[in-house]
Amino acid sequence: MLGAYLTDPGRRGLGLKDQVFQRLGIVMTPISQLIGTGSKMISMAQVPIRLAADYAGADADMTLRLVEPIKSELRRHSLMNLYNSIELPLLPVLLKMEMYGVALDAAFLAELERTLAEQIRVLEHEIYDTVGHHFNINSTKQLGDILFGELKLPSGRKTKTGYSVSADVIESLRGKHPMVDYLLEYRQLTKLKSTYVDGLLALMDPLTGRVHTSFNQTVASSGRLSSSNPNLQNIPVRTEVGRQIRRAFIADPSFVLLTADYSQFELRILAHITHEPRLVEAFSKGEDIHTITAASLFNIPVAEVTKGQRRLAKTVVYAVLYGQSAFGLAQITGMSNSEASEFIKRYHETFPNIKGYVDSTLNQARIQGYVNTLFGRKRFFPEMRTLAFNERLALEREAINMPIQGGNADLIKIAMIRIQNELEKRKLKTRMILQVHDELVFEVAVEELERVKRLIKGMMEGVARLDVPIKVEMKVGRNWYEAEPME
DNA sequence: GCAGTCACG
DNA sequence: ACGTACGTGACTGCG
């Protein structure tokens, strides 16, 4: 955990642990190799006690040897404060969240499993019928050959290995062949069944009926958490059928689920960092930021903004925030390239300070070799000048995004530490069980509900004093579907 | 073990 | 001239 903030985990070069190991000449043998099981996964309980003891001893020894070298690296990069005031205190908070876990409605999932299996079976047959023979629908190769070879449908993008058969390509074939609709539905339902229904049931503790995710603290380069086994940060929400999965996440008897969402957090952080007057003004007055943006982009009064225009404005805002090109914006919105670049231009005219932020962040990355968040979290960048054009652009987008996404991560982590402290200090039964980047989920004892809502809202909104107010929206329900906030 | 696909913020 | 939005994790097929 100690060293993850110095490198770029998962992306470039060795992690700090491996750098230190290399310097100290240490090579650790994986336990599977010690006992000769090869790549076959076995439980630790099956490892002979003598070997397990040696391995555990070596593990502890190596960890201890890493402490000083890594701390000195943290000091060298002025990261001890981040470590001491955020990451280290967060560790026990995450541990408790993992141990509490989330209760699942196993009967609901089992019933959903049966329904989906039947629907999938029907769709499979429809697909085989329209094509005229069986094939493996899950094989991108077979599917591509059938769609674009056999059926002669117009192919779109190519991938390294052949035709692209991703949803947006298939979507463009709607109406051209009867299998298209079946295929898209088949894709959606098999995804739900395998990843969410079967996946969650397989990871549920049969005795307690709960699942216990791992919150990974040292994976994301931006400082975000990630969640695995199962990933509880990507439970479906965008489509109604997917959203049903959330009904499976329930509260214990005499408890309810409470979700608390930071509203437009990244944009508020952007407003704070850039001091952009129009953004700051809109947030301070409590106005709907996407409606304001839409009015300006379309040059119409706020009262005349339609839902579609608002949605488009939201897309443009995030496009600019993440450095998307006019081409990319055109692709996902369906507008023309020139319309897209006109929108981006108007956005910069409306919020002129944003451009300054982009330029100064890029300069920072170039000159000092890293960019940072408000709380000093850093992301390092290699020498950009030597890179190929498109590689450099990719790094530039990462640099622009990091202070915002990372600032978001800093702030919610601080709120989590304070909330957990407060829950314990007040001996409340309520427990924090999930974090989904700008949302916290709590399992709240019914009798504590009003008190806990006040407490959590206050602590989340008061996590820092920014140039703009911080707003949290809450919702309560018996399950995560009922408690899922709007937007 | 990689590639493609798709679920989320 | 180039490829085209940031950050993740899980599942399936295939060499």
mmCIF file of N, CA and C in Angstrom, chain A residues 405-463:
data_model
loop_
_atom_site.group_PDB
_atom_site.id
_atom_site.type_symbol
_atom_site.label_atom_id
_atom_site.label_comp_id
_atom_site.label_asym_id
_atom_site.label_seq_id
_atom_site.Cartn_x
_atom_site.Cartn_y
_atom_site.Cartn_z
ATOM 1 N N GLN A 405 -10.364 14.106 -11.305
ATOM 2 C CA GLN A 405 -10.765 12.788 -10.814
ATOM 3 C C GLN A 405 -10.070 12.480 -9.476
ATOM 4 N N GLY A 406 -8.790 12.858 -9.387
ATOM 5 C CA GLY A 406 -8.034 12.605 -8.160
ATOM 6 C C GLY A 406 -8.519 13.475 -7.002
ATOM 7 N N GLY A 407 -8.892 14.713 -7.297
ATOM 8 C CA GLY A 407 -9.409 15.592 -6.259
ATOM 9 C C GLY A 407 -10.708 15.048 -5.688
ATOM 10 N N ASN A 408 -11.533 14.549 -6.568
ATOM 11 C CA ASN A 408 -12.756 13.873 -6.184
ATOM 12 C C ASN A 408 -12.446 12.719 -5.227
ATOM 13 N N ALA A 409 -11.438 11.927 -5.601
ATOM 14 C CA ALA A 409 -11.046 10.771 -4.774
ATOM 15 C C ALA A 409 -10.546 11.230 -3.399
ATOM 16 N N ASP A 410 -9.706 12.269 -3.386
ATOM 17 C CA ASP A 410 -9.196 12.797 -2.108
ATOM 18 C C ASP A 410 -10.348 13.158 -1.179
ATOM 19 N N LEU A 411 -11.284 13.916 -1.721
ATOM 20 C CA LEU A 411 -12.342 14.478 -0.873
ATOM 21 C C LEU A 411 -13.266 13.394 -0.327
ATOM 22 N N ILE A 412 -13.647 12.450 -1.162
ATOM 23 C CA ILE A 412 -14.569 11.428 -0.645
ATOM 24 C C ILE A 412 -13.842 10.528 0.357
ATOM 25 N N LYS A 413 -12.546 10.323 0.163
ATOM 26 C CA LYS A 413 -11.783 9.530 1.141
ATOM 27 C C LYS A 413 -11.745 10.223 2.502
ATOM 28 N N ILE A 414 -11.544 11.538 2.487
ATOM 29 C CA ILE A 414 -11.534 12.285 3.749
ATOM 30 C C ILE A 414 -12.899 12.172 4.428
ATOM 31 N N ALA A 415 -13.946 12.334 3.636
ATOM 32 C CA ALA A 415 -15.300 12.222 4.205
ATOM 33 C C ALA A 415 -15.517 10.836 4.814
ATOM 34 N N MET A 416 -15.044 9.799 4.124
ATOM 35 C CA MET A 416 -15.225 8.437 4.626
ATOM 36 C C MET A 416 -14.543 8.238 5.977
ATOM 37 N N ILE A 417 -13.321 8.751 6.098
ATOM 38 C CA ILE A 417 -12.578 8.608 7.354
ATOM 39 C C ILE A 417 -13.339 9.295 8.487
ATOM 40 N N ARG A 418 -13.811 10.496 8.219
ATOM 41 C CA ARG A 418 -14.513 11.258 9.267
ATOM 42 C C ARG A 418 -15.836 10.605 9.630
ATOM 43 N N ILE A 419 -16.550 10.106 8.639
ATOM 44 C CA ILE A 419 -17.856 9.496 8.911
ATOM 45 C C ILE A 419 -17.691 8.227 9.738
ATOM 46 N N GLN A 420 -16.736 7.383 9.341
ATOM 47 C CA GLN A 420 -16.506 6.139 10.083
ATOM 48 C C GLN A 420 -16.155 6.444 11.540
ATOM 49 N N ASN A 421 -15.289 7.450 11.730
ATOM 50 C CA ASN A 421 -14.926 7.886 13.079
ATOM 51 C C ASN A 421 -16.133 8.273 13.897
ATOM 52 N N GLU A 422 -16.994 9.061 13.266
ATOM 53 C CA GLU A 422 -18.167 9.602 13.936
ATOM 54 C C GLU A 422 -19.152 8.484 14.280
ATOM 55 N N LEU A 423 -19.350 7.549 13.340
ATOM 56 C CA LEU A 423 -20.271 6.431 13.599
ATOM 57 C C LEU A 423 -19.795 5.637 14.809
ATOM 58 N N GLU A 424 -18.476 5.444 14.873
ATOM 59 C CA GLU A 424 -17.937 4.656 15.989
ATOM 60 C C GLU A 424 -18.007 5.430 17.290
ATOM 61 N N LYS A 425 -17.642 6.698 17.225
ATOM 62 C CA LYS A 425 -17.633 7.523 18.433
ATOM 63 C C LYS A 425 -19.022 7.567 19.061
ATOM 64 N N ARG A 426 -20.032 7.643 18.211
ATOM 65 C CA ARG A 426 -21.412 7.738 18.714
ATOM 66 C C ARG A 426 -22.044 6.371 18.926
ATOM 67 N N LYS A 427 -21.243 5.319 18.750
ATOM 68 C CA LYS A 427 -21.710 3.944 18.958
ATOM 69 C C LYS A 427 -23.001 3.646 18.195
ATOM 70 N N LEU A 428 -23.040 4.093 16.949
ATOM 71 C CA LEU A 428 -24.229 3.846 16.130
ATOM 72 C C LEU A 428 -24.164 2.456 15.507
ATOM 73 N N LYS A 429 -25.333 1.890 15.233
ATOM 74 C CA LYS A 429 -25.377 0.570 14.577
ATOM 75 C C LYS A 429 -25.156 0.692 13.073
ATOM 76 N N THR A 430 -25.406 1.887 12.576
ATOM 77 C CA THR A 430 -25.270 2.154 11.142
ATOM 78 C C THR A 430 -23.852 1.882 10.653
ATOM 79 N N ARG A 431 -23.757 1.242 9.463
ATOM 80 C CA ARG A 431 -22.427 0.994 8.923
ATOM 81 C C ARG A 431 -22.317 1.451 7.471
ATOM 82 N N MET A 432 -21.145 1.961 7.149
ATOM 83 C CA MET A 432 -20.839 2.330 5.769
ATOM 84 C C MET A 432 -20.424 1.055 5.060
ATOM 85 N N ILE A 433 -21.048 0.743 3.919
ATOM 86 C CA ILE A 433 -20.732 -0.543 3.290
ATOM 87 C C ILE A 433 -20.159 -0.448 1.879
ATOM 88 N N LEU A 434 -20.448 0.647 1.138
ATOM 89 C CA LEU A 434 -19.914 0.745 -0.225
ATOM 90 C C LEU A 434 -19.486 2.171 -0.557
ATOM 91 N N GLN A 435 -18.509 2.269 -1.476
ATOM 92 C CA GLN A 435 -18.153 3.543 -2.076
ATOM 93 C C GLN A 435 -18.133 3.346 -3.581
ATOM 94 N N VAL A 436 -18.820 4.215 -4.299
ATOM 95 C CA VAL A 436 -18.833 4.125 -5.763
ATOM 96 C C VAL A 436 -18.391 5.475 -6.349
ATOM 97 N N HIS A 437 -17.179 5.880 -6.003
ATOM 98 C CA HIS A 437 -16.495 7.059 -6.561
ATOM 99 C C HIS A 437 -17.065 8.399 -6.116
ATOM 100 N N ASP A 438 -18.354 8.636 -6.273
ATOM 101 C CA ASP A 438 -18.897 9.866 -5.679
ATOM 102 C C ASP A 438 -20.169 9.573 -4.891
ATOM 103 N N GLU A 439 -20.333 8.316 -4.544
ATOM 104 C CA GLU A 439 -21.499 7.873 -3.781
ATOM 105 C C GLU A 439 -21.053 6.979 -2.626
ATOM 106 N N LEU A 440 -21.707 7.154 -1.471
ATOM 107 C CA LEU A 440 -21.486 6.239 -0.356
ATOM 108 C C LEU A 440 -22.808 5.532 -0.059
ATOM 109 N N VAL A 441 -22.710 4.263 0.297
ATOM 110 C CA VAL A 441 -23.909 3.501 0.643
ATOM 111 C C VAL A 441 -23.796 3.044 2.095
ATOM 112 N N PHE A 442 -24.866 3.247 2.838
ATOM 113 C CA PHE A 442 -24.895 2.883 4.252
ATOM 114 C C PHE A 442 -26.033 1.924 4.529
ATOM 115 N N GLU A 443 -25.806 1.035 5.502
ATOM 116 C CA GLU A 443 -26.867 0.185 6.019
ATOM 117 C C GLU A 443 -27.229 0.787 7.370
ATOM 118 N N VAL A 444 -28.411 1.382 7.419
ATOM 119 C CA VAL A 444 -28.770 2.244 8.543
ATOM 120 C C VAL A 444 -29.832 1.591 9.424
ATOM 121 N N ALA A 445 -29.579 1.546 10.720
ATOM 122 C CA ALA A 445 -30.602 1.066 11.662
ATOM 123 C C ALA A 445 -31.779 2.025 11.600
ATOM 124 N N VAL A 446 -32.968 1.469 11.451
ATOM 125 C CA VAL A 446 -34.142 2.305 11.191
ATOM 126 C C VAL A 446 -34.301 3.416 12.225
ATOM 127 N N GLU A 447 -34.067 3.071 13.500
ATOM 128 C CA GLU A 447 -34.282 4.081 14.541
ATOM 129 C C GLU A 447 -33.237 5.205 14.495
ATOM 130 N N GLU A 448 -32.146 4.961 13.744
ATOM 131 C CA GLU A 448 -31.096 5.986 13.664
ATOM 132 C C GLU A 448 -31.231 6.866 12.430
ATOM 133 N N LEU A 449 -32.209 6.550 11.580
ATOM 134 C CA LEU A 449 -32.225 7.115 10.233
ATOM 135 C C LEU A 449 -32.130 8.636 10.187
ATOM 136 N N GLU A 450 -32.996 9.332 10.887
ATOM 137 C CA GLU A 450 -32.999 10.803 10.764
ATOM 138 C C GLU A 450 -31.693 11.403 11.255
ATOM 139 N N ARG A 451 -31.212 10.881 12.357
ATOM 140 C CA ARG A 451 -29.972 11.386 12.946
ATOM 141 C C ARG A 451 -28.790 11.136 12.001
ATOM 142 N N VAL A 452 -28.735 9.920 11.477
ATOM 143 C CA VAL A 452 -27.618 9.544 10.618
ATOM 144 C C VAL A 452 -27.631 10.319 9.296
ATOM 145 N N LYS A 453 -28.819 10.540 8.749
ATOM 146 C CA LYS A 453 -28.910 11.319 7.511
ATOM 147 C C LYS A 453 -28.310 12.710 7.716
ATOM 148 N N ARG A 454 -28.699 13.350 8.802
ATOM 149 C CA ARG A 454 -28.177 14.691 9.096
ATOM 150 C C ARG A 454 -26.668 14.667 9.224
ATOM 151 N N LEU A 455 -26.205 13.679 9.977
ATOM 152 C CA LEU A 455 -24.778 13.576 10.250
ATOM 153 C C LEU A 455 -23.969 13.367 8.967
ATOM 154 N N ILE A 456 -24.415 12.426 8.152
ATOM 155 C CA ILE A 456 -23.663 12.093 6.938
ATOM 156 C C ILE A 456 -23.696 13.244 5.940
ATOM 157 N N LYS A 457 -24.862 13.841 5.753
ATOM 158 C CA LYS A 457 -24.965 14.971 4.826
ATOM 159 C C LYS A 457 -24.029 16.099 5.268
ATOM 160 N N GLY A 458 -24.064 16.370 6.556
ATOM 161 C CA GLY A 458 -23.210 17.445 7.089
ATOM 162 C C GLY A 458 -21.740 17.160 6.872
ATOM 163 N N MET A 459 -21.329 15.924 7.133
ATOM 164 C CA MET A 459 -19.899 15.611 7.023
ATOM 165 C C MET A 459 -19.460 15.581 5.557
ATOM 166 N N MET A 460 -20.315 15.079 4.687
ATOM 167 C CA MET A 460 -19.924 15.023 3.268
ATOM 168 C C MET A 460 -19.876 16.427 2.660
ATOM 169 N N GLU A 461 -20.885 17.229 2.958
ATOM 170 C CA GLU A 461 -20.905 18.575 2.364
ATOM 171 C C GLU A 461 -19.857 19.477 2.997
ATOM 172 N N GLY A 462 -19.496 19.169 4.241
ATOM 173 C CA GLY A 462 -18.509 19.997 4.935
ATOM 174 C C GLY A 462 -17.091 19.466 4.818
ATOM 175 N N VAL A 463 -16.861 18.547 3.891
ATOM 176 C CA VAL A 463 -15.548 17.890 3.809
ATOM 177 C C VAL A 463 -14.438 18.891 3.503
#
